Structures are given as structure tokens and as C-alpha cells.
């Protein structure tokens, strides 16, 4: 019997305020970070509500 592989969550950064249907319609504000499933991440990115944070940009900003 195969053991199901647990999907790793994806970290996203909110681009626009929205009410999250999967979290009891809680308001997610711009700049907030979310940990969501890969499927949910694709959906939020395709709707233009969130984006993957760029690790290189964060390091560059921290060095300034």
C-alpha cells in the first residue's frame, strides 16, 4: 500500500485586500504573508490576489 505524500505548503504575499473564503471570510490585507496549499496558491496567484515572495529581493533589502 502506497503512503500518500503530504503536500508542502507555499508561502505567499498578499497583493490586494480580499476576504478569504477558505478562512471564514477573514480579511487578508496587502503585505500579509499566507501559508497555503499549492492548489490554493495557484488560484490566488491567477486571481491576482497574491504573489510568491522573491527571496533574493528580501535579502537585498536586508543588506541595505
mmCIF file of C-alpha atoms in Angstrom:
data_model
loop_
_atom_site.group_PDB
_atom_site.id
_atom_site.type_symbol
_atom_site.label_atom_id
_atom_site.label_comp_id
_atom_site.label_asym_id
_atom_site.label_seq_id
_atom_site.Cartn_x
_atom_site.Cartn_y
_atom_site.Cartn_z
ATOM 1 C CA UNK A 1 0.000 0.000 0.000
ATOM 2 C CA UNK A 2 1.401 3.386 -1.004
ATOM 3 C CA UNK A 3 1.821 6.061 1.626
ATOM 4 C CA UNK A 4 0.307 9.376 0.498
ATOM 5 C CA UNK A 5 2.826 12.190 0.197
ATOM 6 C CA UNK A 6 1.886 15.264 2.170
ATOM 7 C CA UNK A 7 1.926 18.391 0.007
ATOM 8 C CA UNK A 8 4.199 21.137 1.236
ATOM 9 C CA UNK A 9 2.549 24.495 1.896
ATOM 10 C CA UNK A 10 3.539 27.511 -0.145
ATOM 11 C CA UNK A 11 4.282 30.933 1.322
ATOM 12 C CA UNK A 12 2.552 33.831 -0.458
ATOM 13 C CA UNK A 13 2.407 37.588 -0.016
ATOM 14 C CA UNK A 14 -0.979 39.327 -0.436
ATOM 15 C CA UNK A 15 -1.046 41.922 -3.245
ATOM 16 C CA UNK A 16 -4.619 43.200 -2.710
ATOM 17 C CA UNK A 17 -7.028 43.055 0.229
ATOM 18 C CA UNK A 18 -9.556 40.224 -0.049
ATOM 19 C CA UNK A 19 -11.902 38.150 2.082
ATOM 20 C CA UNK A 20 -10.629 34.569 2.209
ATOM 21 C CA UNK A 21 -13.430 32.056 1.554
ATOM 22 C CA UNK A 22 -11.352 29.215 2.977
ATOM 23 C CA UNK A 23 -10.735 31.051 6.268
ATOM 24 C CA UNK A 24 -14.273 32.051 7.343
ATOM 25 C CA UNK A 25 -14.183 35.188 5.153
ATOM 26 C CA UNK A 26 -11.403 36.792 7.199
ATOM 27 C CA UNK A 27 -9.905 39.896 5.613
ATOM 28 C CA UNK A 28 -6.401 39.337 4.260
ATOM 29 C CA UNK A 29 -4.587 42.665 3.973
ATOM 30 C CA UNK A 30 -1.967 43.786 1.470
ATOM 31 C CA UNK A 31 1.524 42.732 2.554
ATOM 32 C CA UNK A 32 0.296 39.916 4.800
ATOM 33 C CA UNK A 33 2.002 36.531 4.385
ATOM 34 C CA UNK A 34 -0.018 33.344 3.970
ATOM 35 C CA UNK A 35 0.866 29.650 4.092
ATOM 36 C CA UNK A 36 -1.453 27.784 1.735
ATOM 37 C CA UNK A 37 -1.581 24.546 -0.234
ATOM 38 C CA UNK A 38 -0.038 24.537 -3.722
ATOM 39 C CA UNK A 39 -3.504 24.345 -5.337
ATOM 40 C CA UNK A 40 -4.773 27.316 -3.323
ATOM 41 C CA UNK A 41 -1.583 29.245 -4.121
ATOM 42 C CA UNK A 42 -2.136 28.778 -7.866
ATOM 43 C CA UNK A 43 -5.719 30.016 -7.540
ATOM 44 C CA UNK A 44 -4.782 33.144 -5.543
ATOM 45 C CA UNK A 45 -1.923 33.980 -7.923
ATOM 46 C CA UNK A 46 -4.128 33.507 -11.002
ATOM 47 C CA UNK A 47 -6.726 35.870 -9.498
ATOM 48 C CA UNK A 48 -4.025 38.491 -8.887
ATOM 49 C CA UNK A 49 -4.605 38.467 -5.130
ATOM 50 C CA UNK A 50 -1.208 37.134 -4.061
ATOM 51 C CA UNK A 51 2.331 36.517 -5.277
ATOM 52 C CA UNK A 52 5.290 34.384 -4.279
ATOM 53 C CA UNK A 53 7.742 36.467 -2.272
ATOM 54 C CA UNK A 54 11.104 36.812 -4.013
ATOM 55 C CA UNK A 55 13.777 35.537 -1.608
ATOM 56 C CA UNK A 56 16.543 37.398 -3.475
ATOM 57 C CA UNK A 57 14.762 40.744 -3.169
ATOM 58 C CA UNK A 58 14.270 40.265 0.569
ATOM 59 C CA UNK A 59 17.971 39.554 1.095
ATOM 60 C CA UNK A 60 18.965 42.593 -0.972
ATOM 61 C CA UNK A 61 16.643 44.839 1.025
ATOM 62 C CA UNK A 62 18.016 43.495 4.310
ATOM 63 C CA UNK A 63 21.594 44.262 3.238
ATOM 64 C CA UNK A 64 20.870 47.968 2.589
#
